Short mmCIF file of C-alpha atoms and ligand atoms in Angstrom, two decimals:
data_model
loop_
_atom_site.label_atom_id
_atom_site.label_comp_id
_atom_site.label_asym_id
_atom_site.label_seq_id
_atom_site.Cartn_x
_atom_site.Cartn_y
_atom_site.Cartn_z
CA ALA A 1 8.68 -17.09 -20.89
CA SER A 2 5.72 -17.94 -23.38
CA ALA A 3 4.40 -21.54 -23.91
CA SER A 4 3.74 -21.03 -27.48
CA GLY A 5 6.78 -22.71 -28.79
CA GLU A 6 7.03 -24.16 -32.54
CA GLY A 7 7.32 -27.61 -30.94
CA GLU A 8 11.17 -28.13 -31.51
CA GLU A 9 12.41 -25.28 -29.26
CA GLY A 10 14.69 -27.29 -27.19
CA ARG A 11 11.87 -27.63 -24.53
CA ASP A 12 11.26 -31.66 -23.74
CA TYR A 13 7.63 -31.45 -22.83
CA ASP A 14 5.73 -34.13 -24.35
CA ALA A 15 3.05 -33.25 -26.73
CA GLU A 16 -0.19 -33.46 -23.97
CA THR A 17 1.53 -31.03 -21.49
CA GLN A 18 2.89 -28.94 -24.65
CA LYS A 19 -0.53 -28.35 -25.46
CA ALA A 20 -1.98 -27.99 -21.58
CA LEU A 21 0.78 -25.05 -21.48
CA GLU A 22 -0.61 -23.61 -24.49
CA GLU A 23 -4.18 -23.64 -23.24
CA ILE A 24 -2.93 -22.27 -19.88
CA ASP A 25 -1.07 -19.50 -21.62
CA ALA A 26 -4.26 -18.66 -23.77
CA CYS A 27 -6.39 -18.71 -20.56
CA GLN A 28 -3.95 -16.31 -18.73
CA ASN A 29 -4.35 -13.76 -21.58
CA GLU A 30 -7.72 -13.66 -20.94
CA ILE A 31 -7.38 -13.21 -17.05
CA ASP A 32 -4.73 -10.44 -18.17
CA ALA A 33 -7.01 -8.52 -20.34
CA LEU A 34 -9.56 -8.56 -17.34
CA ASN A 35 -7.07 -7.25 -14.87
CA GLU A 36 -6.43 -4.27 -17.44
CA LYS A 37 -10.22 -3.58 -17.84
CA ALA A 38 -10.48 -3.54 -13.99
CA SER A 39 -7.84 -1.19 -13.72
CA GLU A 40 -9.33 1.04 -16.23
CA GLU A 41 -12.64 0.98 -14.59
CA ILE A 42 -11.16 1.49 -11.03
CA LEU A 43 -9.26 4.63 -12.40
CA LYS A 44 -12.50 6.26 -13.95
CA VAL A 45 -14.26 5.86 -10.79
CA GLU A 46 -11.28 7.64 -9.35
CA GLN A 47 -11.38 10.21 -11.97
CA LYS A 48 -14.88 10.62 -11.42
CA TYR A 49 -15.15 11.08 -7.68
CA ASN A 50 -12.01 13.40 -8.06
CA LYS A 51 -13.97 15.71 -10.42
CA LEU A 52 -17.07 15.54 -7.85
CA ARG A 53 -15.12 16.40 -5.07
CA LYS A 54 -13.13 19.25 -6.81
CA PRO A 55 -16.10 22.24 -6.41
CA TYR A 56 -16.43 21.10 -2.85
CA PHE A 57 -12.55 21.55 -2.11
CA GLU A 58 -12.82 24.64 -3.94
CA LYS A 59 -15.95 25.97 -1.76
CA ARG A 60 -14.20 24.78 1.15
CA ASN A 61 -11.00 26.82 0.50
CA ASP A 62 -13.33 30.05 -0.41
CA ILE A 63 -14.58 29.58 3.25
CA ILE A 64 -11.32 29.14 5.02
CA LYS A 65 -10.07 32.16 3.68
CA ARG A 66 -12.58 33.99 5.79
CA ILE A 67 -10.76 32.39 8.99
CA PRO A 68 -7.67 34.40 10.16
CA ASN A 69 -4.58 31.90 10.36
CA PHE A 70 -6.45 28.77 9.62
CA TRP A 71 -3.81 26.90 7.84
CA VAL A 72 -1.02 27.92 9.84
CA THR A 73 -3.17 26.73 12.92
CA ALA A 74 -4.00 23.42 11.73
CA PHE A 75 -0.11 22.84 10.69
CA VAL A 76 0.89 23.88 14.01
CA ASN A 77 -1.68 21.26 15.54
CA HIS A 78 -0.89 18.53 13.57
CA PRO A 79 1.73 16.27 15.30
CA GLN A 80 3.88 15.26 12.33
CA ILE A 81 4.07 18.73 10.46
CA SER A 82 4.56 20.83 13.64
CA ALA A 83 7.43 18.29 14.47
CA ILE A 84 9.30 19.93 11.75
CA LEU A 85 8.21 23.68 11.86
CA GLU A 86 11.07 25.96 13.34
CA GLU A 87 9.61 29.12 14.97
CA ASP A 88 10.53 31.14 11.98
CA GLU A 89 8.85 29.22 9.77
CA GLU A 90 5.53 29.11 11.57
CA ASP A 91 5.63 33.00 11.61
CA CYS A 92 6.17 32.58 7.94
CA LEU A 93 3.33 30.62 7.44
CA HIS A 94 0.92 32.70 8.67
CA TYR A 95 1.19 34.29 5.06
CA LEU A 96 -0.23 30.82 3.68
CA SER A 97 -3.60 32.11 2.36
CA LYS A 98 -4.44 28.84 0.60
CA LEU A 99 -3.41 25.03 0.19
CA GLU A 100 -4.06 22.79 -2.81
CA VAL A 101 -3.62 19.03 -3.40
CA GLU A 102 -4.23 18.35 -6.86
CA GLU A 103 -3.97 14.71 -8.17
CA PHE A 104 -2.95 14.26 -12.08
CA GLU A 105 -5.51 13.40 -14.37
CA ASP A 106 -4.22 9.98 -14.62
CA ILE A 107 -3.97 9.78 -10.78
CA LYS A 108 -1.34 6.99 -10.68
CA SER A 109 1.39 9.25 -12.10
CA GLY A 110 1.40 11.99 -9.24
CA TYR A 111 0.04 14.98 -7.51
CA ARG A 112 0.96 18.48 -6.63
CA ILE A 113 0.95 20.42 -3.33
CA ASN A 114 0.24 23.98 -3.92
CA PHE A 115 1.08 26.65 -1.11
CA HIS A 116 -0.42 30.08 -2.01
CA PHE A 117 1.26 33.02 -0.15
CA GLU A 118 0.35 36.62 0.43
CA GLU A 119 2.92 39.25 0.14
CA ASN A 120 5.45 38.50 2.73
CA PRO A 121 8.74 39.63 4.04
CA TYR A 122 10.44 36.08 3.15
CA PHE A 123 10.15 35.27 -0.53
CA GLU A 124 8.75 37.01 -3.87
CA ASN A 125 6.79 33.97 -4.89
CA ASP A 126 2.93 33.87 -4.75
CA VAL A 127 2.70 29.81 -5.11
CA LEU A 128 5.20 27.35 -3.71
CA THR A 129 4.47 23.92 -5.38
CA LYS A 130 5.91 20.38 -4.43
CA GLU A 131 5.29 18.03 -7.21
CA PHE A 132 5.53 14.09 -7.20
CA HIS A 133 5.43 12.41 -10.53
CA LEU A 134 6.71 9.07 -12.00
CA GLY A 135 10.54 9.62 -13.56
CA SER A 136 11.60 8.46 -16.63
CA SER A 137 12.66 5.40 -15.05
CA GLY A 138 9.25 4.60 -13.36
CA ASP A 139 10.48 5.42 -10.16
CA PRO A 140 8.71 8.52 -7.83
CA ALA A 141 10.66 11.71 -8.34
CA SER A 142 9.64 15.09 -6.78
CA GLN A 143 10.67 18.71 -7.87
CA SER A 144 9.52 22.02 -6.21
CA THR A 145 9.44 25.92 -6.90
CA PRO A 146 12.87 27.70 -6.61
CA ILE A 147 12.26 29.76 -3.66
CA ARG A 148 13.31 33.49 -4.27
CA TRP A 149 14.24 34.45 -0.69
CA LYS A 150 14.23 38.28 0.12
CA GLU A 151 17.58 39.50 1.19
CA GLY A 152 18.52 38.38 4.86
CA ASN A 153 15.30 36.28 4.98
CA ASP A 154 16.14 33.09 3.56
CA LEU A 155 15.06 30.75 6.48
CA THR A 156 16.77 27.67 5.16
CA LYS A 157 20.06 29.62 5.85
CA LYS A 158 18.81 30.84 9.23
CA GLY A 159 18.17 27.46 10.20
CA LYS A 160 21.86 26.57 9.46
CA GLU A 161 23.36 29.27 11.31
CA LYS A 162 21.45 28.65 14.35
CA ASN A 163 22.20 25.29 14.62
CA VAL A 164 26.21 25.74 14.30
CA GLY A 165 26.71 25.78 18.14
CA LYS A 166 24.31 23.46 19.05
CA GLY A 167 26.03 20.26 18.57
CA ARG A 168 25.65 17.12 16.43
CA LYS A 169 22.48 15.91 17.81
CA ARG A 170 20.60 19.20 17.04
CA ALA A 171 22.31 19.17 13.34
CA MET A 172 21.08 15.56 12.77
CA GLU A 173 17.68 16.51 14.00
CA GLN A 174 17.43 19.52 11.28
CA LYS A 175 14.39 18.78 9.35
CA THR A 176 12.42 21.79 8.93
CA PHE A 177 9.48 22.80 6.81
CA PHE A 178 11.60 24.35 3.90
CA ASN A 179 14.19 21.63 3.98
CA TRP A 180 11.41 19.40 3.49
CA PHE A 181 10.12 21.45 1.01
CA THR A 182 13.49 21.74 -1.04
CA ASP A 183 14.54 17.98 -0.37
CA HIS A 184 14.12 15.56 -3.22
CA GLY A 185 16.37 12.83 -1.54
CA ASP A 186 13.85 10.19 -1.35
CA PRO A 187 10.64 11.18 -2.87
CA SER A 188 8.97 7.50 -2.24
CA ALA A 189 9.23 8.20 1.40
CA ASP A 190 8.33 11.82 1.81
CA ASP A 191 6.25 11.12 5.09
CA ILE A 192 5.18 14.98 5.25
CA ALA A 193 4.14 15.24 1.53
CA GLU A 194 1.79 12.13 2.36
CA VAL A 195 0.59 13.50 5.50
CA ILE A 196 -0.21 16.88 3.68
CA LYS A 197 -1.89 14.79 0.82
CA ASP A 198 -3.79 11.86 2.89
CA ASP A 199 -4.58 13.36 6.01
CA MET A 200 -4.22 16.97 6.22
CA TRP A 201 -6.02 17.62 2.98
CA PRO A 202 -8.83 15.49 3.38
CA ASN A 203 -10.02 17.03 6.72
CA PRO A 204 -7.88 19.90 8.16
CA LEU A 205 -10.98 21.31 10.16
CA GLN A 206 -9.99 18.61 12.73
CA TYR A 207 -6.62 20.04 13.10
CA TYR A 208 -7.67 23.57 13.22
CA LEU A 209 -10.17 22.59 16.03
CA VAL A 210 -7.73 20.77 18.18
CA PRO A 211 -6.00 23.64 19.94
CA ASP A 212 -8.49 24.62 22.29
CA ILE A 213 -8.33 21.43 24.02
CA GLU A 214 -4.68 21.86 24.44
CA VAL A 215 -4.92 25.53 25.37
CA GLU A 216 -6.94 24.46 28.17
CA ASN A 217 -4.21 21.77 29.39
CA GLY A 218 -1.41 24.45 29.13
CA VAL A 219 0.41 22.87 26.06
CA GLU A 220 0.96 26.38 24.57
CA GLY A 221 2.70 27.50 27.36
CA GLU A 222 6.17 26.67 26.05
CA ASP A 223 7.18 30.23 25.70
CA ASP A 224 6.32 31.45 29.22
CA ALA B 1 -14.16 17.25 16.95
CA SER B 2 -17.34 18.79 15.30
CA ALA B 3 -17.60 22.85 14.71
CA SER B 4 -21.54 22.82 15.09
CA GLY B 5 -21.56 24.43 18.62
CA GLU B 6 -24.50 25.81 20.04
CA GLY B 7 -22.47 29.24 20.27
CA GLU B 8 -21.66 29.41 23.75
CA GLU B 9 -19.95 25.89 24.23
CA GLY B 10 -16.44 27.47 25.84
CA ARG B 11 -14.84 28.02 22.21
CA ASP B 12 -13.91 31.74 21.94
CA TYR B 13 -14.39 32.13 18.12
CA ASP B 14 -15.99 35.44 17.03
CA ALA B 15 -19.64 35.00 15.30
CA GLU B 16 -17.95 35.39 11.85
CA THR B 17 -15.34 32.64 12.34
CA GLN B 18 -17.89 30.52 14.01
CA LYS B 19 -20.34 30.52 11.10
CA ALA B 20 -17.18 29.75 8.53
CA LEU B 21 -16.36 26.86 10.81
CA GLU B 22 -20.14 25.37 10.38
CA GLU B 23 -19.88 25.86 6.63
CA ILE B 24 -16.72 24.10 6.59
CA ASP B 25 -18.02 21.35 8.40
CA ALA B 26 -21.11 21.13 6.09
CA CYS B 27 -18.78 20.99 3.00
CA GLN B 28 -16.48 18.21 4.87
CA ASN B 29 -19.71 16.08 5.34
CA GLU B 30 -20.32 16.36 1.32
CA ILE B 31 -16.79 15.54 0.53
CA ASP B 32 -16.96 12.31 3.21
CA ALA B 33 -20.12 11.38 1.66
CA LEU B 34 -18.48 11.30 -2.02
CA ASN B 35 -15.46 9.38 -0.70
CA GLU B 36 -18.12 6.96 0.70
CA LYS B 37 -19.59 6.38 -2.34
CA ALA B 38 -16.26 6.11 -4.56
CA SER B 39 -15.18 3.37 -1.86
CA GLU B 40 -18.34 1.56 -2.66
CA GLU B 41 -18.23 1.81 -6.72
CA ILE B 42 -14.56 0.56 -6.40
CA LEU B 43 -15.59 -2.17 -4.13
CA LYS B 44 -18.18 -3.24 -6.76
CA VAL B 45 -15.58 -2.90 -9.78
CA GLU B 46 -13.72 -5.11 -7.92
CA GLN B 47 -16.15 -7.76 -7.11
CA LYS B 48 -17.33 -7.81 -10.58
CA TYR B 49 -14.07 -8.49 -11.93
CA ASN B 50 -13.57 -11.21 -9.22
CA LYS B 51 -16.65 -12.82 -10.52
CA LEU B 52 -15.43 -12.41 -14.13
CA ARG B 53 -12.27 -13.71 -13.43
CA LYS B 54 -13.54 -16.86 -11.42
CA PRO B 55 -14.41 -19.20 -14.44
CA TYR B 56 -10.88 -18.47 -16.09
CA PHE B 57 -9.11 -19.37 -12.75
CA GLU B 58 -11.41 -22.71 -12.57
CA LYS B 59 -10.62 -23.53 -16.11
CA ARG B 60 -7.07 -22.59 -15.47
CA ASN B 61 -6.69 -25.22 -12.67
CA ASP B 62 -8.65 -27.83 -14.83
CA ILE B 63 -5.96 -27.60 -17.31
CA ILE B 64 -3.26 -27.70 -14.92
CA LYS B 65 -4.58 -31.33 -13.58
CA ARG B 66 -3.29 -32.47 -16.94
CA ILE B 67 0.41 -31.56 -16.01
CA PRO B 68 2.31 -33.74 -13.80
CA ASN B 69 3.91 -31.69 -10.93
CA PHE B 70 2.81 -28.20 -12.03
CA TRP B 71 2.47 -26.77 -8.66
CA VAL B 72 5.47 -28.22 -6.85
CA THR B 73 7.47 -27.22 -9.92
CA ALA B 74 6.17 -23.71 -10.05
CA PHE B 75 6.97 -23.49 -6.00
CA VAL B 76 10.49 -25.04 -6.36
CA ASN B 77 11.27 -22.39 -9.21
CA HIS B 78 9.87 -19.51 -7.13
CA PRO B 79 12.80 -17.64 -5.22
CA GLN B 80 10.74 -16.77 -2.17
CA ILE B 81 8.71 -20.34 -1.87
CA SER B 82 11.82 -22.25 -2.63
CA ALA B 83 13.81 -20.55 -0.06
CA ILE B 84 11.42 -21.96 2.63
CA LEU B 85 10.96 -25.36 1.12
CA GLU B 86 12.56 -28.19 2.96
CA GLU B 87 13.64 -31.55 0.82
CA ASP B 88 10.91 -33.34 2.56
CA GLU B 89 8.32 -30.53 2.07
CA GLU B 90 9.07 -30.66 -1.67
CA ASP B 91 8.37 -34.30 -1.84
CA CYS B 92 5.21 -33.79 0.02
CA LEU B 93 3.94 -31.00 -2.34
CA HIS B 94 4.42 -33.48 -5.22
CA TYR B 95 0.99 -34.59 -3.79
CA LEU B 96 -0.22 -31.03 -4.31
CA SER B 97 -2.95 -31.30 -7.04
CA LYS B 98 -4.84 -27.92 -6.76
CA LEU B 99 -3.96 -24.50 -5.50
CA GLU B 100 -6.76 -21.79 -4.92
CA VAL B 101 -6.80 -18.40 -3.82
CA GLU B 102 -10.49 -16.93 -2.98
CA GLU B 103 -10.97 -13.30 -1.95
CA PHE B 104 -13.85 -12.90 0.29
CA GLU B 105 -16.96 -11.26 -1.18
CA ASP B 106 -16.51 -8.24 0.66
CA ILE B 107 -12.75 -8.42 -0.47
CA LYS B 108 -11.08 -5.73 2.22
CA SER B 109 -12.02 -8.51 5.04
CA GLY B 110 -9.70 -11.19 3.79
CA TYR B 111 -8.64 -14.07 1.57
CA ARG B 112 -8.46 -17.82 1.66
CA ILE B 113 -5.54 -20.06 0.20
CA ASN B 114 -6.71 -23.62 -0.32
CA PHE B 115 -4.11 -26.22 -0.97
CA HIS B 116 -5.74 -29.46 -2.44
CA PHE B 117 -3.81 -32.61 -1.82
CA GLU B 118 -4.09 -36.16 -3.39
CA GLU B 119 -3.77 -39.15 -1.00
CA ASN B 120 -0.35 -39.09 0.47
CA PRO B 121 2.00 -40.61 3.13
CA TYR B 122 1.90 -37.19 5.14
CA PHE B 123 -1.32 -36.21 6.37
CA GLU B 124 -5.31 -37.22 6.33
CA ASN B 125 -6.36 -33.97 4.91
CA ASP B 126 -7.84 -33.46 1.50
CA VAL B 127 -7.61 -29.65 1.88
CA LEU B 128 -5.13 -27.31 4.02
CA THR B 129 -6.68 -24.05 4.18
CA LYS B 130 -4.47 -20.89 5.42
CA GLU B 131 -7.13 -17.87 5.86
CA PHE B 132 -6.56 -14.19 6.58
CA HIS B 133 -9.31 -12.08 7.95
CA LEU B 134 -9.82 -8.96 10.02
CA GLY B 135 -9.90 -9.93 13.58
CA SER B 136 -12.59 -8.46 16.04
CA SER B 137 -10.15 -5.66 16.96
CA GLY B 138 -9.70 -4.72 13.13
CA ASP B 139 -6.09 -6.04 12.92
CA PRO B 140 -5.38 -8.91 10.60
CA ALA B 141 -5.49 -12.28 12.03
CA SER B 142 -4.90 -15.50 10.23
CA GLN B 143 -5.80 -19.19 11.00
CA SER B 144 -4.99 -22.64 9.23
CA THR B 145 -6.47 -25.90 9.00
CA PRO B 146 -5.12 -28.15 11.84
CA ILE B 147 -2.73 -30.88 9.95
CA ARG B 148 -3.60 -34.50 10.72
CA TRP B 149 -0.26 -36.00 10.38
CA LYS B 150 0.20 -39.46 9.86
CA GLU B 151 2.44 -41.39 12.26
CA GLY B 152 5.97 -40.81 11.81
CA ASN B 153 5.64 -38.43 9.06
CA ASP B 154 4.96 -35.03 11.01
CA LEU B 155 6.99 -32.76 8.78
CA THR B 156 7.12 -30.13 11.34
CA LYS B 157 8.62 -32.32 13.85
CA LYS B 158 11.15 -34.21 11.55
CA GLY B 159 12.50 -30.43 10.59
CA LYS B 160 12.90 -29.86 14.42
CA GLU B 161 15.01 -33.07 14.98
CA LYS B 162 17.07 -32.52 11.89
CA ASN B 163 18.35 -28.87 13.19
CA VAL B 164 19.15 -30.09 16.59
CA GLY B 165 22.71 -30.74 16.00
CA LYS B 166 23.29 -27.87 13.68
CA GLY B 167 23.72 -25.04 15.90
CA ARG B 168 22.22 -21.55 16.37
CA LYS B 169 22.46 -20.21 13.02
CA ARG B 170 20.52 -22.91 11.43
CA ALA B 171 17.96 -23.09 14.22
CA MET B 172 17.22 -19.44 13.67
CA GLU B 173 16.77 -19.77 9.79
CA GLN B 174 14.05 -22.47 10.48
CA LYS B 175 11.36 -20.95 8.40
CA THR B 176 9.75 -23.85 6.47
CA PHE B 177 6.68 -24.34 4.44
CA PHE B 178 4.68 -26.07 7.08
CA ASN B 179 6.05 -23.74 9.82
CA TRP B 180 4.82 -21.24 7.91
CA PHE B 181 1.36 -22.95 7.20
CA THR B 182 0.95 -23.01 10.98
CA ASP B 183 2.19 -19.54 12.05
CA HIS B 184 -0.15 -17.12 13.25
CA GLY B 185 2.46 -14.74 14.71
CA ASP B 186 2.17 -11.58 12.61
CA PRO B 187 -0.44 -12.13 9.98
CA SER B 188 -0.08 -8.56 8.72
CA ALA B 189 3.56 -9.43 7.54
CA ASP B 190 2.92 -12.78 6.10
CA ASP B 191 5.14 -12.30 3.04
CA ILE B 192 4.77 -16.12 1.60
CA ALA B 193 0.84 -15.78 1.87
CA GLU B 194 1.07 -12.47 -0.19
CA VAL B 195 3.49 -14.05 -2.69
CA ILE B 196 1.22 -16.83 -3.35
CA LYS B 197 -1.74 -14.35 -3.49
CA ASP B 198 -0.03 -11.41 -5.62
CA ASP B 199 2.41 -13.18 -7.38
CA MET B 200 1.97 -16.91 -7.91
CA TRP B 201 -1.67 -17.26 -8.18
CA PRO B 202 -1.99 -14.38 -10.76
CA ASN B 203 0.67 -16.08 -13.04
CA PRO B 204 1.90 -19.71 -12.16
CA LEU B 205 2.82 -20.41 -15.68
CA GLN B 206 5.95 -17.93 -15.78
CA TYR B 207 7.27 -19.83 -12.52
CA TYR B 208 6.31 -23.48 -14.04
CA LEU B 209 8.44 -22.48 -17.32
CA VAL B 210 11.56 -21.12 -15.47
CA PRO B 211 13.24 -24.41 -14.65
CA ASP B 212 14.68 -25.08 -18.21
CA ILE B 213 16.62 -22.26 -18.27
CA GLU B 214 18.22 -22.80 -15.05
CA VAL B 215 18.91 -26.55 -15.68
CA GLU B 216 20.81 -25.50 -18.90
CA ASN B 217 23.23 -23.35 -16.43
CA GLY B 218 23.41 -26.16 -14.23
CA VAL B 219 21.47 -24.69 -10.97
CA GLU B 220 19.68 -27.94 -10.55
CA GLY B 221 23.15 -29.74 -10.20
CA GLU B 222 23.05 -29.18 -6.28
CA ASP B 223 22.47 -32.78 -5.50
CA ASP B 224 25.39 -34.33 -7.36
CA1 LIG C 301 2.94 32.13 15.69
CA1 LIG C 302 11.40 -33.69 -6.05
MG1 LIG C 303 5.30 28.19 18.81
MG1 LIG C 304 15.70 -30.10 -4.22
#
């Protein structure tokens, strides 16, 4: 709807109202142009700080490599991530040597989580990536690296077999780490990806450091 | 949780890990400082554009005053606002001469919606304000101008009387414009306030201009 009619276009506004509507329309265009400029400036600030943060994230990853099992420990201590970690998956994540979250240059369009793995008994891949971007329809979409499982060690299949005998309730709870990784059903509500991007990645140290407190309280004793 | 222990504080990290944890902590502090600076810069951009937009919003309001019933027409044509507008309230909103949305200087802390009224048969106030801010607990809170209703014209009471005989279903739907204005029960989920701030205020012209289309389709014929 635009107020810039040629005068006889079927709207029965009087001349004075028609003139006022055109003036509002012009004023609105100035406001829209300012909104556009504001968005661009904010995007530039975000891009600038993404660049400034990057060397610190890289340095942090270099230091993290000197600590055995840093990431698996942080994951196990994170309430939402540990909730989906099966025992086998936790063993697998001992080979997780590096985590990276990359926001795309234009930021709004998406981000990527890279899981770097050492040689391991589970799959051939060195890097598993789950990526979120705006699809052609403008809605969020996700995709992830196809996992080349090694014979007999496909953890998504193991999970399913294990759950066969355990009834419906267990089957419904079957949200596991690798099911999450390979699931693209509702990318705009991918809680685990958001937790990794917005909570784990900004400050993983807090999660690595939690366990001692819990060990003191005997929480780790579940295997006894 | 901080990694800067004095060495013998009960954590059983080996010396090498302890040193790495302290380096991560230092690195994290640099990242946190950058995050802080990014937030400040973005806030400054938002404040700058709020100031730049302000004269255009004021100019727009001056022009709008030349159009009879601009705001009541825009409100009636807005799907979510019209859904709560009772017939009496719509009549009352014919006296609404000016709408203003003001974001507070520090923006994050809240905003204010000012409804300016001409002399009218319903209440004494010239301006009714509903305001949202972060309460002392850090949670959103709202407050609004006490309405000094004129004798026999309290529209919140009229609504209640009218609904007495209409059964439970009608009573449960009893969300009206002035009930909204005076309700502070769940300020973090005040849909109507958000629609006014983020949809109506940024571009009211589109809602003023909608009606002719609907009149042509006979939608306005409900009173026949
Ligand atoms: Ca383990
Ligand atoms: Ca009317
Ligand atoms: Mg375990
Ligand atoms: Mg009506």
